[in-house]
Amino acid sequence: MSSSPAPSPREHVERIRRDRYFIGRGEQNPLAEDMHQAVNYLSQELYSKDVHSLMELVQNAEDNEYPSGVAPSLEFLITSKDITGSGACSTLLIFNNEKGFSATNIDSICRVGKSTKKGNRHQGYIGEKGIGFKSVFLISSEPHIFSNGYQIKFNEKPCAECNIGYIVPEWVESMPSFSDIKTIYGCSKILPTTTIILPLKSEKVDVVKKQLSSMHPEMLLFLSKIRKLSVREDNSDPNSSTVSEISISSERNYQARKNMHAESYTLHLSAEESGKEEECGYYMWRQKFPVKPENRVDKRAEIDEWVITLAFPHGHRLSRGNQLSPGVCAFLPTEEC
């Protein structure tokens, strides 16, 4: 007996809207009030924390799966063009050459606290509390996702049909189109599998530009997957650029020497900023330490070991503007030491 074919991306989104949120059914979901309260709790959690949204997006990209033979890459591009028609004065686009969103990923992102990374922390996933992608609402009221045939958007304002915000998907009909995205990305280049589009809140534009201009090359030393990261601005006049552009890449010597549950290897890092290219080699030491029973906490109960990585530069360290060090990294930069 043959199984029914999987629904198309659009059919899947319409099914979520109909089955979960009762949109178009002429009745109200009896759990709508509970979902509304859960979403309100999520918003309170988000806005009460000092979350670095761009670091959350880097973290998500680090957790993604990538096709074999591909150098995992993440690109940030900011433009003054309002390609979503939302009235935004600046738009941030994030391009990632991952495998792309699956139906399970879409189901997860349309819920609260239902991360696909749960139970997989021992495999190296570093997302926390399902906040990951939803942290984009700190800087954008209407995030868009284009990936694997899905073209959807979310809105922090409650949906008129079900009175729930943040997690109700809406199919993107016309703005932006793939041609709009490709024009900004570069018509001569192949568009990556996943594009996230964030029309920025006006009061967050300067904050985002500052975060983009402070992304440090040494971030890549402590990411196990991402090999290329770039920040650029879509601006017809380079002299009026408001973001410090950078392109960073890393190349690892995979002939690791293992000893006493530790491994050492060399990593070559290069960065191009303001037309100037710098390079530096780093000696890396990576060691695993078991988590003692007395140090376990419920939210990380499945984690059996922690990994500490140290980097020792050979020669002149890479910098970003006047910033020499990205600080202490707990997977990603957390604070200056």
Tab-separated table of C-alpha atoms in Angstrom:
chain	number	residue	atom	x	y	z
A	1	MET	CA	0.000	0.000	0.000
A	2	SER	CA	1.647	3.230	-1.148
A	3	SER	CA	1.830	6.219	1.171
A	4	SER	CA	0.380	9.559	0.113
A	5	PRO	CA	2.890	11.995	-1.382
A	6	ALA	CA	4.408	14.604	0.890
A	7	PRO	CA	2.653	17.966	0.687
A	8	SER	CA	4.301	20.796	-1.230
A	9	PRO	CA	5.885	23.579	0.870
A	10	ARG	CA	2.847	25.795	0.302
A	11	GLU	CA	0.410	23.001	1.144
A	12	HIS	CA	2.415	22.307	4.295
A	13	VAL	CA	2.202	25.953	5.409
A	14	GLU	CA	-1.534	26.105	4.679
A	15	ARG	CA	-2.010	22.898	6.681
A	16	ILE	CA	-0.206	24.430	9.675
A	17	ARG	CA	-2.390	27.518	9.473
A	18	ARG	CA	-5.587	25.431	9.194
A	19	ASP	CA	-4.863	22.531	11.583
A	20	ARG	CA	-2.887	24.302	14.298
A	21	TYR	CA	-4.313	27.811	14.221
A	22	PHE	CA	-7.802	27.045	12.799
A	23	ILE	CA	-7.395	29.769	10.163
A	24	GLY	CA	-10.140	29.536	7.537
A	25	ARG	CA	-12.183	27.004	9.534
A	26	GLY	CA	-14.763	29.411	10.897
A	27	GLU	CA	-14.066	28.331	14.469
A	28	GLN	CA	-11.529	29.056	17.173
A	29	ASN	CA	-8.878	26.647	18.400
A	30	PRO	CA	-9.762	25.806	22.036
A	31	LEU	CA	-6.059	26.087	22.860
A	32	ALA	CA	-5.708	29.515	21.244
A	33	GLU	CA	-5.670	31.315	24.589
A	34	ASP	CA	-2.929	29.011	25.919
A	35	MET	CA	-0.852	29.558	22.763
A	36	HIS	CA	-1.380	33.301	23.053
A	37	GLN	CA	-0.088	33.238	26.635
A	38	ALA	CA	2.902	31.081	25.633
A	39	VAL	CA	3.800	33.536	22.875
A	40	ASN	CA	3.476	36.455	25.280
A	41	TYR	CA	5.864	34.660	27.629
A	42	LEU	CA	8.272	34.161	24.744
A	43	SER	CA	8.180	37.873	23.896
A	44	GLN	CA	8.826	38.791	27.532
A	45	GLU	CA	11.784	36.390	27.598
A	46	LEU	CA	13.185	37.891	24.407
A	47	TYR	CA	12.844	41.532	25.281
A	48	SER	CA	14.117	41.104	28.849
A	49	LYS	CA	17.442	39.676	27.668
A	50	ASP	CA	20.423	41.330	26.058
A	51	VAL	CA	20.419	38.940	23.104
A	52	HIS	CA	22.909	39.522	20.295
A	53	SER	CA	20.619	38.544	17.389
A	54	LEU	CA	23.387	38.248	14.812
A	55	MET	CA	25.345	35.879	17.053
A	56	GLU	CA	22.200	33.762	17.381
A	57	LEU	CA	22.064	33.570	13.578
A	58	VAL	CA	25.728	32.545	13.417
A	59	GLN	CA	24.958	29.932	16.065
A	60	ASN	CA	22.026	28.600	14.008
A	61	ALA	CA	24.229	28.369	10.907
A	62	GLU	CA	26.868	26.489	12.914
A	63	ASP	CA	24.207	23.965	13.945
A	64	ASN	CA	22.875	23.466	10.408
A	65	GLU	CA	23.630	20.473	8.195
A	66	TYR	CA	25.622	20.991	5.002
A	67	PRO	CA	25.965	19.004	1.751
A	68	SER	CA	29.180	17.022	1.411
A	69	GLY	CA	31.947	18.785	-0.476
A	70	VAL	CA	30.622	22.244	0.430
A	71	ALA	CA	32.554	24.807	2.484
A	72	PRO	CA	29.899	25.981	4.975
A	73	SER	CA	29.429	29.714	4.435
A	74	LEU	CA	27.424	32.500	6.007
A	75	GLU	CA	26.949	35.925	4.424
A	76	PHE	CA	25.396	39.074	5.877
A	77	LEU	CA	24.284	41.764	3.431
A	78	ILE	CA	22.613	45.018	4.462
A	79	THR	CA	20.794	47.257	2.003
A	80	SER	CA	18.674	50.405	2.085
A	81	LYS	CA	16.262	48.800	-0.386
A	82	ASP	CA	12.825	47.884	0.978
A	83	ILE	CA	12.473	44.614	-0.942
A	84	THR	CA	9.705	43.300	1.348
A	85	GLY	CA	7.479	46.346	0.897
A	86	SER	CA	7.172	46.736	4.663
A	87	GLY	CA	8.385	50.340	4.732
A	88	ALA	CA	11.746	49.481	6.310
A	89	CYS	CA	14.575	51.952	5.719
A	90	SER	CA	17.153	49.131	5.899
A	91	THR	CA	16.977	45.399	5.251
A	92	LEU	CA	19.372	42.704	6.416
A	93	LEU	CA	19.726	39.558	4.305
A	94	ILE	CA	21.464	36.430	5.599
A	95	PHE	CA	22.608	33.805	3.088
A	96	ASN	CA	23.585	30.264	4.132
A	97	ASN	CA	24.567	27.325	1.893
A	98	GLU	CA	23.135	24.703	4.270
A	99	LYS	CA	20.934	21.806	3.106
A	100	GLY	CA	17.901	24.002	3.738
A	101	PHE	CA	14.763	24.007	5.871
A	102	SER	CA	12.926	20.692	6.134
A	103	ALA	CA	9.245	20.224	6.956
A	104	THR	CA	10.305	19.336	10.516
A	105	ASN	CA	12.275	22.594	10.802
A	106	ILE	CA	9.240	24.562	9.631
A	107	ASP	CA	6.999	22.773	12.158
A	108	SER	CA	9.500	23.626	14.899
A	109	ILE	CA	9.819	27.296	14.037
A	110	CYS	CA	6.019	27.625	14.089
A	111	ARG	CA	5.920	26.574	17.736
A	112	VAL	CA	7.200	27.811	21.077
A	113	GLY	CA	10.042	25.889	22.754
A	114	LYS	CA	9.934	23.022	20.218
A	115	SER	CA	13.504	23.146	18.954
A	116	THR	CA	14.773	20.355	16.681
A	117	LYS	CA	18.082	20.621	18.602
A	118	LYS	CA	16.604	19.353	21.856
A	119	GLY	CA	18.100	16.027	22.843
A	120	ASN	CA	20.996	16.604	20.449
A	121	ARG	CA	23.196	18.807	22.606
A	122	HIS	CA	25.635	15.897	22.981
A	123	GLN	CA	26.158	16.072	19.193
A	124	GLY	CA	27.433	19.623	19.428
A	125	TYR	CA	24.252	21.620	18.896
A	126	ILE	CA	24.504	24.832	20.851
A	127	GLY	CA	21.051	26.422	20.517
A	128	GLU	CA	19.269	27.409	23.737
A	129	LYS	CA	15.583	27.251	24.680
A	130	GLY	CA	14.309	27.506	21.108
A	131	ILE	CA	15.045	31.241	21.241
A	132	GLY	CA	17.558	30.999	18.366
A	133	PHE	CA	15.670	32.169	15.289
A	134	LYS	CA	12.955	33.948	17.263
A	135	SER	CA	15.582	36.374	18.564
A	136	VAL	CA	15.349	38.095	15.158
A	137	PHE	CA	12.158	39.731	16.423
A	138	LEU	CA	14.413	41.945	18.530
A	139	ILE	CA	15.514	43.678	15.336
A	140	SER	CA	12.737	42.883	12.845
A	141	SER	CA	8.946	42.882	13.117
A	142	GLU	CA	8.450	40.762	10.008
A	143	PRO	CA	11.199	38.176	9.324
A	144	HIS	CA	11.091	36.234	6.044
A	145	ILE	CA	12.507	32.786	5.191
A	146	PHE	CA	13.196	31.522	1.665
A	147	SER	CA	14.515	27.944	1.703
A	148	ASN	CA	13.905	24.638	-0.105
A	149	GLY	CA	10.738	25.873	-1.784
A	150	TYR	CA	9.402	27.579	1.338
A	151	GLN	CA	8.791	31.327	1.113
A	152	ILE	CA	7.169	32.436	4.335
A	153	LYS	CA	7.110	35.307	6.784
A	154	PHE	CA	6.128	35.829	10.405
A	155	ASN	CA	4.815	38.887	12.203
A	156	GLU	CA	5.241	39.916	15.825
A	157	LYS	CA	1.767	41.476	15.684
A	158	PRO	CA	-1.106	39.053	16.451
A	159	CYS	CA	-2.632	37.439	13.375
A	160	ALA	CA	-6.122	38.869	12.704
A	161	GLU	CA	-7.591	35.365	12.184
A	162	CYS	CA	-6.255	33.723	15.373
A	163	ASN	CA	-4.882	36.531	17.598
A	164	ILE	CA	-1.411	34.939	17.828
A	165	GLY	CA	1.856	36.557	16.774
A	166	TYR	CA	5.432	35.390	16.189
A	167	ILE	CA	4.714	31.767	15.215
A	168	VAL	CA	1.953	31.925	12.573
A	169	PRO	CA	3.455	31.425	9.082
A	170	GLU	CA	2.201	33.362	6.091
A	171	TRP	CA	3.036	32.519	2.493
A	172	VAL	CA	4.922	35.273	0.652
A	173	GLU	CA	3.032	35.936	-2.567
A	174	SER	CA	5.040	38.579	-4.430
A	175	MET	CA	7.392	40.756	-2.345
A	176	PRO	CA	10.148	39.912	-2.341
A	177	SER	CA	10.533	37.610	-5.320
A	178	PHE	CA	13.525	35.358	-5.965
A	179	SER	CA	14.609	37.747	-8.704
A	180	ASP	CA	14.613	40.623	-6.174
A	181	ILE	CA	16.824	38.587	-3.845
A	182	LYS	CA	19.147	37.464	-6.632
A	183	THR	CA	19.564	41.016	-7.921
A	184	ILE	CA	20.817	42.147	-4.524
A	185	TYR	CA	22.932	39.024	-3.934
A	186	GLY	CA	24.560	39.195	-7.361
A	187	CYS	CA	23.055	37.917	-10.604
A	188	SER	CA	26.303	36.228	-11.605
A	189	LYS	CA	26.426	34.112	-8.430
A	190	ILE	CA	24.450	31.039	-7.439
A	191	LEU	CA	21.925	31.870	-4.734
A	192	PRO	CA	22.530	29.821	-1.540
A	193	THR	CA	19.842	27.399	-0.378
A	194	THR	CA	18.611	29.523	2.526
A	195	THR	CA	17.949	33.263	2.628
A	196	ILE	CA	16.622	35.003	5.731
A	197	ILE	CA	15.345	38.537	5.138
A	198	LEU	CA	14.945	40.954	8.028
A	199	PRO	CA	13.336	44.336	7.357
A	200	LEU	CA	14.914	46.187	10.275
A	201	LYS	CA	13.103	48.182	12.937
A	202	SER	CA	14.161	51.816	12.503
A	203	GLU	CA	15.529	52.058	16.046
A	204	LYS	CA	17.678	48.934	15.499
A	205	VAL	CA	19.434	49.898	12.258
A	206	ASP	CA	22.454	51.526	13.947
A	207	VAL	CA	22.690	48.655	16.460
A	208	VAL	CA	22.767	46.066	13.674
A	209	LYS	CA	25.343	48.024	11.667
A	210	LYS	CA	27.545	48.226	14.756
A	211	GLN	CA	27.219	44.464	15.327
A	212	LEU	CA	28.057	43.750	11.694
A	213	SER	CA	31.109	46.019	11.857
A	214	SER	CA	32.395	44.283	14.992
A	215	MET	CA	32.296	40.663	13.821
A	216	HIS	CA	35.843	39.514	14.497
A	217	PRO	CA	37.900	37.222	12.204
A	218	GLU	CA	38.932	35.040	15.150
A	219	MET	CA	35.310	33.930	15.562
A	220	LEU	CA	36.018	31.253	12.970
A	221	LEU	CA	38.699	29.690	15.155
A	222	PHE	CA	36.080	28.291	17.495
A	223	LEU	CA	33.384	27.277	15.023
A	224	SER	CA	33.658	23.676	13.868
A	225	LYS	CA	31.576	23.983	10.679
A	226	ILE	CA	31.505	27.536	9.304
A	227	ARG	CA	34.571	28.069	7.095
A	228	LYS	CA	33.625	31.357	5.410
A	229	LEU	CA	31.876	34.430	6.764
A	230	SER	CA	31.349	37.787	5.092
A	231	VAL	CA	29.743	41.135	5.858
A	232	ARG	CA	28.934	43.504	3.018
A	233	GLU	CA	26.716	46.426	2.132
A	234	ASP	CA	24.650	46.908	-1.000
A	235	ASN	CA	25.539	50.503	-1.741
A	236	SER	CA	26.003	52.157	-5.125
A	237	ASP	CA	28.359	54.708	-3.554
A	238	PRO	CA	31.232	53.023	-1.630
A	239	ASN	CA	32.169	56.376	-0.094
A	240	SER	CA	28.843	56.537	1.728
A	241	SER	CA	29.172	53.045	3.205
A	242	THR	CA	27.982	52.793	6.801
A	243	VAL	CA	29.216	49.270	7.535
A	244	SER	CA	32.772	47.979	7.735
A	245	GLU	CA	32.841	45.146	5.201
A	246	ILE	CA	34.890	42.014	5.759
A	247	SER	CA	35.419	38.584	4.218
A	248	ILE	CA	36.872	35.853	6.433
A	249	SER	CA	37.891	32.299	5.580
A	250	SER	CA	39.629	29.495	7.435
A	251	GLU	CA	41.511	26.404	6.314
A	252	ARG	CA	42.258	23.597	8.715
A	253	ASN	CA	45.115	21.131	8.701
A	254	TYR	CA	43.120	17.956	9.233
A	255	GLN	CA	46.148	15.869	10.202
A	256	ALA	CA	45.260	16.223	13.856
A	257	ARG	CA	47.541	14.727	16.472
A	258	LYS	CA	45.505	13.017	19.151
A	259	ASN	CA	46.776	12.375	22.638
A	260	MET	CA	45.163	12.045	26.073
A	261	HIS	CA	41.629	12.785	24.798
A	262	ALA	CA	42.985	15.930	23.171
A	263	GLU	CA	43.809	16.922	19.621
A	264	SER	CA	46.006	19.586	18.154
A	265	TYR	CA	46.017	21.014	14.667
A	266	THR	CA	46.910	24.146	12.774
A	267	LEU	CA	44.347	26.514	11.322
A	268	HIS	CA	45.055	29.186	8.718
A	269	LEU	CA	42.861	32.283	8.941
A	270	SER	CA	42.625	35.041	6.347
A	271	ALA	CA	40.553	38.210	6.325
A	272	GLU	CA	40.041	40.987	3.797
A	273	GLU	CA	38.784	44.323	5.111
A	274	SER	CA	38.811	47.721	3.391
A	275	GLY	CA	40.868	46.277	0.526
A	276	LYS	CA	43.561	45.046	2.914
A	277	GLU	CA	44.177	41.325	3.318
A	278	GLU	CA	45.699	39.797	6.442
A	279	GLU	CA	46.664	36.235	7.256
A	280	CYS	CA	47.635	34.377	10.392
A	281	GLY	CA	48.252	30.774	11.348
A	282	TYR	CA	47.019	29.453	14.686
A	283	TYR	CA	48.082	26.414	16.661
A	284	MET	CA	44.894	24.911	18.095
A	285	TRP	CA	44.533	22.698	21.156
A	286	ARG	CA	41.165	21.010	21.724
A	287	GLN	CA	40.426	18.824	24.736
A	288	LYS	CA	37.306	17.152	26.116
A	289	PHE	CA	36.465	17.122	29.812
A	290	PRO	CA	33.759	14.906	31.374
A	291	VAL	CA	30.954	16.644	33.238
A	292	LYS	CA	31.022	15.550	36.868
A	293	PRO	CA	27.703	14.431	38.409
A	294	GLU	CA	27.782	17.251	40.955
A	295	ASN	CA	28.067	19.815	38.124
A	296	ARG	CA	25.068	18.630	36.082
A	297	VAL	CA	22.013	20.860	35.694
A	298	ASP	CA	18.572	19.874	34.406
A	299	LYS	CA	18.623	22.073	31.287
A	300	ARG	CA	21.850	20.378	30.123
A	301	ALA	CA	21.255	16.904	31.547
A	302	GLU	CA	22.145	15.180	28.256
A	303	ILE	CA	25.615	16.729	28.053
A	304	ASP	CA	28.335	14.296	29.132
A	305	GLU	CA	31.364	16.382	28.270
A	306	TRP	CA	32.552	19.926	27.590
A	307	VAL	CA	35.159	20.842	25.018
A	308	ILE	CA	37.715	23.580	25.613
A	309	THR	CA	39.649	24.958	22.647
A	310	LEU	CA	42.713	27.173	22.883
A	311	ALA	CA	44.254	29.117	20.003
A	312	PHE	CA	47.891	30.242	19.879
A	313	PRO	CA	48.729	32.610	16.987
A	314	HIS	CA	51.890	32.280	14.926
A	315	GLY	CA	52.910	35.873	14.305
A	316	HIS	CA	50.655	38.926	14.157
A	317	ARG	CA	47.066	38.222	15.229
A	318	LEU	CA	44.180	39.282	13.052
A	319	SER	CA	42.196	42.309	14.198
A	320	ARG	CA	39.007	44.141	13.231
A	321	GLY	CA	39.496	47.892	13.113
A	322	ASN	CA	40.853	48.797	16.549
A	323	GLN	CA	39.509	45.613	18.074
A	324	LEU	CA	42.299	43.086	18.608
A	325	SER	CA	40.420	40.367	20.479
A	326	PRO	CA	36.826	39.088	20.210
A	327	GLY	CA	36.992	38.275	23.933
A	328	VAL	CA	36.207	34.977	25.636
A	329	CYS	CA	34.305	32.565	23.376
A	330	ALA	CA	31.669	30.170	24.689
A	331	PHE	CA	31.162	28.790	21.152
A	332	LEU	CA	30.799	32.462	20.183
A	333	PRO	CA	32.216	35.694	21.647
A	334	THR	CA	30.622	36.465	25.002
A	335	GLU	CA	32.656	39.111	26.822
A	336	GLU	CA	35.976	40.875	26.862
A	337	CYS	CA	38.600	39.438	29.177
